[in-house]
CSV table of C-alpha atoms in Angstrom, one decimal:
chain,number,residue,atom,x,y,z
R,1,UNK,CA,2.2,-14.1,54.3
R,2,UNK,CA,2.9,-15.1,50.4
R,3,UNK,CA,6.1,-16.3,49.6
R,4,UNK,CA,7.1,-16.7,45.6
R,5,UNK,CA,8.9,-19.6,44.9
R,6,UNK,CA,10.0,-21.3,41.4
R,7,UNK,CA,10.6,-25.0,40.3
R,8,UNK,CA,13.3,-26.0,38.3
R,9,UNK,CA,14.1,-29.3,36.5
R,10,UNK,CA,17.9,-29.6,37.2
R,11,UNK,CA,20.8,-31.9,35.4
R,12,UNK,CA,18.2,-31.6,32.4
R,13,UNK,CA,18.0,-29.3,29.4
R,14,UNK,CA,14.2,-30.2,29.1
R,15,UNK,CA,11.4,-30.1,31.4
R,16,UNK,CA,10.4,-33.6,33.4
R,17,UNK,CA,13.4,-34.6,33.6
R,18,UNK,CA,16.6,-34.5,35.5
R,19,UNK,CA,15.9,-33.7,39.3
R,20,UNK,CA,12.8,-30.9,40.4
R,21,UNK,CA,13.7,-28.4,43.0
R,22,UNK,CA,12.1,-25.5,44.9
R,23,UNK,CA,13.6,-22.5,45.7
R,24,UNK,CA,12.6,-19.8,47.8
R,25,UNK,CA,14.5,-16.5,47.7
R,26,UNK,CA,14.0,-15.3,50.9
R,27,UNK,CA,14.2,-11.6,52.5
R,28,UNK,CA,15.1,-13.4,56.0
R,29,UNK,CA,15.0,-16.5,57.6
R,30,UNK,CA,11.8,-18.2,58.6
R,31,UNK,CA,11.2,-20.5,61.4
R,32,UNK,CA,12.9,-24.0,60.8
R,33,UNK,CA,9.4,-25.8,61.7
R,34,UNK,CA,7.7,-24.1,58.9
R,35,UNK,CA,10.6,-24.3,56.6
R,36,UNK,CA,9.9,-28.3,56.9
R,37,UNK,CA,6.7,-28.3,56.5
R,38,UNK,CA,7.0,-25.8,53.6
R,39,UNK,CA,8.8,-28.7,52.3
R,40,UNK,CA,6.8,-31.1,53.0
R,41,UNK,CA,3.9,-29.5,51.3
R,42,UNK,CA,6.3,-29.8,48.0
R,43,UNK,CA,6.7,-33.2,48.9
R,44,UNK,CA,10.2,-33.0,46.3
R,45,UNK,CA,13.5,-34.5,46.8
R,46,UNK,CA,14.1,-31.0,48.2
R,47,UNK,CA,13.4,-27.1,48.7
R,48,UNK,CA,16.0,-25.0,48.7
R,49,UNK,CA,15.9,-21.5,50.8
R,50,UNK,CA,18.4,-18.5,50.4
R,51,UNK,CA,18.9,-15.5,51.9
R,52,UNK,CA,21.6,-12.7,51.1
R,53,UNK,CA,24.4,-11.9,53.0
R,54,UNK,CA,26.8,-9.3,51.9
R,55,UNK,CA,29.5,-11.1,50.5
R,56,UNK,CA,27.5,-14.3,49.7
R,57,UNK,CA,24.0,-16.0,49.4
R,58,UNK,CA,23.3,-18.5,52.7
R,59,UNK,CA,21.5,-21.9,51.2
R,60,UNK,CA,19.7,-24.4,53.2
R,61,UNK,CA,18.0,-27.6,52.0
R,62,UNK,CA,15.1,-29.9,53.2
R,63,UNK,CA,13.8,-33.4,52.0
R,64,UNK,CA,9.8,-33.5,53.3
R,65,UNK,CA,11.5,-35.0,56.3
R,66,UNK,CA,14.7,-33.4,57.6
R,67,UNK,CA,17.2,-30.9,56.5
R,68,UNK,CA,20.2,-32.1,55.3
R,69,UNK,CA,24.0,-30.8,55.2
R,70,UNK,CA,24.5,-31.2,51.0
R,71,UNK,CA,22.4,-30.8,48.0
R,72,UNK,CA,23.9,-30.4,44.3
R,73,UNK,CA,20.5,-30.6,42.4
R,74,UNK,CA,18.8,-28.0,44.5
R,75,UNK,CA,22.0,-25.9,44.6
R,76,UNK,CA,22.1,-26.2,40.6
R,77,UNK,CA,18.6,-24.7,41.1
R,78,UNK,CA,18.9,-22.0,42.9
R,79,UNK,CA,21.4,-20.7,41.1
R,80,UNK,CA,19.6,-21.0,38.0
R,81,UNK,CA,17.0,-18.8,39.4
R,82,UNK,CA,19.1,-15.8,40.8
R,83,UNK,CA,20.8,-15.9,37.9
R,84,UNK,CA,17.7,-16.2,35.3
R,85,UNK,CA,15.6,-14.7,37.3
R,86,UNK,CA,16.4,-12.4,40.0
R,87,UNK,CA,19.4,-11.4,37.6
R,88,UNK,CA,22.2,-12.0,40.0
R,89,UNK,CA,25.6,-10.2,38.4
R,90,UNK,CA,28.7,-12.1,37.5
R,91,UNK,CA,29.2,-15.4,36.2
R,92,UNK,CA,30.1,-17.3,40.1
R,93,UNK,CA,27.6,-17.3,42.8
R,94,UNK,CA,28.8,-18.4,46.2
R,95,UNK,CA,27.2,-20.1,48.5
R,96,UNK,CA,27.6,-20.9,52.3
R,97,UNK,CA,25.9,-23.8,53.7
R,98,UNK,CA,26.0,-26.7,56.3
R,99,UNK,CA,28.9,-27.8,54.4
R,100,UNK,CA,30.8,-24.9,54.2
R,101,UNK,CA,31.3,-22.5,51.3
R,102,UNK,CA,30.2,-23.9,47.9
R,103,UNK,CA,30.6,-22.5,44.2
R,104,UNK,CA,28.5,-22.2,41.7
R,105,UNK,CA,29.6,-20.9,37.9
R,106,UNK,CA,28.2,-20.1,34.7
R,107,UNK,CA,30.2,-22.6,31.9
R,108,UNK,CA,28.9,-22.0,28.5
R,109,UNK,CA,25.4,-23.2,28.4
R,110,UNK,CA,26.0,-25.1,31.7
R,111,UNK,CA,26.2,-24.1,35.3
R,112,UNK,CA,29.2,-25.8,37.4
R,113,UNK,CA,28.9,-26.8,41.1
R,114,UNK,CA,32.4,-26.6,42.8
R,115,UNK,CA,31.9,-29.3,46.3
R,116,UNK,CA,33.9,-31.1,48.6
R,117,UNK,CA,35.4,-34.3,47.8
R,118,UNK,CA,34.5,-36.8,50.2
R,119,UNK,CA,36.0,-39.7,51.3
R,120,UNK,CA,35.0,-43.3,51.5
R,121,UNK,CA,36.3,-46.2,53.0
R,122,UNK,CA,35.9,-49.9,52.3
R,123,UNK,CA,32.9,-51.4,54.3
R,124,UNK,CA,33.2,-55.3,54.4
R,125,UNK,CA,31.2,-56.6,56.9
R,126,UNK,CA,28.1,-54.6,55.9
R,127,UNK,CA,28.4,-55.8,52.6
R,128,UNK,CA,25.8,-59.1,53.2
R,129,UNK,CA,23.0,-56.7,54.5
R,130,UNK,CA,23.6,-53.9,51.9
R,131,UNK,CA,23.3,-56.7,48.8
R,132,UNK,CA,20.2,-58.6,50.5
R,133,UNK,CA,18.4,-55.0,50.7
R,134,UNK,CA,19.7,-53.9,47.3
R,135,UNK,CA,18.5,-57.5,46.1
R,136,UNK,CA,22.0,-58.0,43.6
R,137,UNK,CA,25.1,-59.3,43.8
R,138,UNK,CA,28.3,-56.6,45.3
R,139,UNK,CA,31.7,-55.7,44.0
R,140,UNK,CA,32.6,-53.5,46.5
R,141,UNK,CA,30.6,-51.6,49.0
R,142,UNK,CA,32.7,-48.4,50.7
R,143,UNK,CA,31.4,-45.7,53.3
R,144,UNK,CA,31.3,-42.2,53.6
R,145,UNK,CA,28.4,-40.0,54.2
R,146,UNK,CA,26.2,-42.5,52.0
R,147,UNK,CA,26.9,-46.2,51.5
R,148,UNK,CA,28.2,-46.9,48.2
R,149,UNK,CA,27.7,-50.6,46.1
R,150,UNK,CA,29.3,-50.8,43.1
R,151,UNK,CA,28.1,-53.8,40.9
R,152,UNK,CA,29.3,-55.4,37.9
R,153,UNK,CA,27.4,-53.7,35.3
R,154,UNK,CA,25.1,-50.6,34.1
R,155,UNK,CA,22.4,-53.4,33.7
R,156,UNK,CA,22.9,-54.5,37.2
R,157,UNK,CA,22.0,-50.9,38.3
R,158,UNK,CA,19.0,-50.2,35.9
R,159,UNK,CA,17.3,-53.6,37.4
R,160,UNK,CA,17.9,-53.2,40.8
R,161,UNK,CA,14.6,-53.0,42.7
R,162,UNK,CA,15.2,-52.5,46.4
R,163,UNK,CA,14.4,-53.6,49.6
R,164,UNK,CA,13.4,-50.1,51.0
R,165,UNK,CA,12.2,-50.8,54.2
R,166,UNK,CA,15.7,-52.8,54.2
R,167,UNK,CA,17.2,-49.8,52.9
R,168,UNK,CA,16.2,-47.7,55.8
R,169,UNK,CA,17.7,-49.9,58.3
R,170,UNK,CA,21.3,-49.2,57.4
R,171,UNK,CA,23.7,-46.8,58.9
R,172,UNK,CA,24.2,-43.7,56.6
R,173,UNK,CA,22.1,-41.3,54.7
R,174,UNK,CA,21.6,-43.3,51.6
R,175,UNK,CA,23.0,-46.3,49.3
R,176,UNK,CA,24.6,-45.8,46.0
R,177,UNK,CA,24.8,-48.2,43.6
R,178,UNK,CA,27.0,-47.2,40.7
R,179,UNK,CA,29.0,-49.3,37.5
R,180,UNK,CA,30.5,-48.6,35.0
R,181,UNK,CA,28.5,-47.3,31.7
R,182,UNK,CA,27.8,-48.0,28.4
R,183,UNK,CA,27.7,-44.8,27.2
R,184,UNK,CA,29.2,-42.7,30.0
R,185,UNK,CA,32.0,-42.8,32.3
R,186,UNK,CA,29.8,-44.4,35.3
R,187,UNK,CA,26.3,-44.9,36.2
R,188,UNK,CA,24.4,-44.6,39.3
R,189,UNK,CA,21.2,-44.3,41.3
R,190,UNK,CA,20.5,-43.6,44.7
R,191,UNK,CA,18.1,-44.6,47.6
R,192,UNK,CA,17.3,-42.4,50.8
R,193,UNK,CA,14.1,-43.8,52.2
R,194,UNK,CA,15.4,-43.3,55.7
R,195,UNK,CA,15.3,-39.1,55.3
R,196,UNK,CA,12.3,-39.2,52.9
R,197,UNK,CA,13.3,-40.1,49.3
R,198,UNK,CA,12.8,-43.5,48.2
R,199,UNK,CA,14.5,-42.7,45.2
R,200,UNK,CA,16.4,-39.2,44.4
R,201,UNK,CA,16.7,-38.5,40.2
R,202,UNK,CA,19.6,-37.1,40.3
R,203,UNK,CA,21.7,-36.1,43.1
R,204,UNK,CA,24.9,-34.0,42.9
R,205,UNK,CA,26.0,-34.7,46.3
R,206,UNK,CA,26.6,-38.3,46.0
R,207,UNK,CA,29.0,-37.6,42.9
R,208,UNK,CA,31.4,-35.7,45.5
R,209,UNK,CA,31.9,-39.0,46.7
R,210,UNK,CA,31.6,-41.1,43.4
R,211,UNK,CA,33.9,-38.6,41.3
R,212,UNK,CA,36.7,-39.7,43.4
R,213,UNK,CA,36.1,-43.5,43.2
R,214,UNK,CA,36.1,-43.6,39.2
R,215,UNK,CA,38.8,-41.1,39.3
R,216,UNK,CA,41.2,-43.4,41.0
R,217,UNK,CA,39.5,-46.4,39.1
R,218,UNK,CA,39.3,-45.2,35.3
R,219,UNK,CA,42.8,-43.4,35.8
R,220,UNK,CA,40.7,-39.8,34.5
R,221,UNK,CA,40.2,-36.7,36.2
R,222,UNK,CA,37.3,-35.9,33.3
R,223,UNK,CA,33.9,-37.5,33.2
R,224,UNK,CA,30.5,-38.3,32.3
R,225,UNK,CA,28.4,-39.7,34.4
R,226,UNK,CA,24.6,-40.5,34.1
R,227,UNK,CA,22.0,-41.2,37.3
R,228,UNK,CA,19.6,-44.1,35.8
R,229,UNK,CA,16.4,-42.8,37.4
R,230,UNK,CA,13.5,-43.1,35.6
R,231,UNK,CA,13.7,-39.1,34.8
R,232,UNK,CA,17.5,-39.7,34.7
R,233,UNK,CA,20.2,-36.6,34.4
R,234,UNK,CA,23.5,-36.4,33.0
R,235,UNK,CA,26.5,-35.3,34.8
R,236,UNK,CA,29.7,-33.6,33.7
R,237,UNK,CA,32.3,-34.1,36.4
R,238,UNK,CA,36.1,-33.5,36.8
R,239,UNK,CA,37.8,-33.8,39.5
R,240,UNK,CA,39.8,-30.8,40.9
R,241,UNK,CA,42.0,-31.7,43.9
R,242,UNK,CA,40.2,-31.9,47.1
R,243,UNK,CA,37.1,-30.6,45.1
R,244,UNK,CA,35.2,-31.8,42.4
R,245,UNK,CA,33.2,-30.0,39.8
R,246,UNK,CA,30.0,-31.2,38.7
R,247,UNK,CA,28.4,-29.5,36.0
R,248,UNK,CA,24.5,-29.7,34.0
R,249,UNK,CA,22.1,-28.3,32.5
R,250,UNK,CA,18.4,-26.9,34.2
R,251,UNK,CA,15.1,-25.5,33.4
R,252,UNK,CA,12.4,-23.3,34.8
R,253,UNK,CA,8.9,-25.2,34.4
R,254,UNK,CA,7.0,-23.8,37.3
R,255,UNK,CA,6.7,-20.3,39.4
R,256,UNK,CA,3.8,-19.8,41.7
R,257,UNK,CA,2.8,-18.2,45.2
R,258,UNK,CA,2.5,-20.2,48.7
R,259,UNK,CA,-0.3,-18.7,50.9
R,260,UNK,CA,0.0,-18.9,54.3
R,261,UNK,CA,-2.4,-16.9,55.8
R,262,UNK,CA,-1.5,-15.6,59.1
R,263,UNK,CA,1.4,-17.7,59.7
């Protein structure tokens, strides 16, 4: 079996930068064991897999350890390649998924991810054990499908050197630490060692969660945000109701052929 598959730099209008995805255009699904370990072969944040339905495309996602319900980077990915590549019409692609029907758009120069908002809730008594793995000092720290610290300061979040063993312990998928910037809206960055990714670039799913928060706090439905990674990304975001939209650049820098063999 060969499979072609492409690698895109996403959240970046240059190559190593941003956040790299795979995606595999698939004819039909293939067994979730070798999905995985197709994955984990990447070793990536994650590999993206789509197949066509008739009214949409079906998208799935895996870290090189488990798959996982949302992914914006890997989403901003595969739709640059069936739109660059496999010449998908239109300017919207839609896509259904583990967390239910997402949107993708062509916006100038920029493609647009339209997600779920998602909710947090303030998170007190965790607050001790999130700082002491984080190793700084907490604002706030809420919970929704990540934990999320907000600190002080964009300095506070550039420094911040983990405790990922710490980090893994926690409830949740991840922690996100986030302040406000110097030159953008917010800042974050974001830990997942507990599915796989000690540190994720750029991640669009965490900004359905952190859109909301500096929406409410900087009284603006329109911003910038910027992931503090050492690739980093830039993110344009709005919120829109229950949804947010979170838009960037991406760029092809790799296409190749897995080999299987006879699997």
């Amino acid at each position: 079996m060969q499979l072609d598959y492409h690698q895109v730099d996403a959240f970046s209008d240059r190559p190593f930068a941003g956040n790299p995805a795979i995606v595999y255009r698939l004819d039909q699904w293939l067994d979730d064991a070798l999905m995985q370990k197709i994955a984990g072969e990447h070793n990536l944040a994650e590999t993206a897999f789509v197949v066509k339905q008739p009214e949409y495309w079906h998208i799935r996602w895996f870290t090189p350890a488990t798959e996982v319900p949302l992914c914006g980077h890997a989403t901003l990915a595969t739709a640059y390649v069936l739109f660059n590549i496999y010449a998908e019409p239109g300017d919207v692609i839609e896509f259904h998924s583990l967390s239910g029907p997402l949107r993708v758009s062509r916006v100038g120069r920029r493609l647009e991810l339209d997600f779920p908002a998602q909710s947090i809730e303030p998170d007190e008594p965790l607050l001790p054990a999130v700082a002491a793995a984080l190793g700084v000092t907490i604002e706030a720290l809420f919970v929704g499908p990540e934990l999320l610290a907000v600190v002080a300061d964009e300095a506070t979040v550039r420094r911040c050197e983990p405790d990922l063993t710490a980090l893994a312990k926690l409830p949740g998928m991840g922690v996100i630490i986030t302040a406000p910037g110097l030159q953008h809206d917010f800042v974050s960055r974001y830990f997942a060692p507990s599915i796989g990714i000690d540190e994720d670039p750029v991640t669009g799913a965490i900004h359905c969660s952190l859109i909301p928060y500096w929406a409410q706090r900087l009284a603006k439905d329109e911003m910038r945000a910027f992931q503090a990674s050492a690739r980093g990304g830039a993110l344009h975001c709005r919120l829109d109701g229950k949804r947010v939209r979170i838009a960037g650049d991406a760029v092809l820098v790799a296409k190749a052929t897995l080999l299987l063999g006879d699997v």
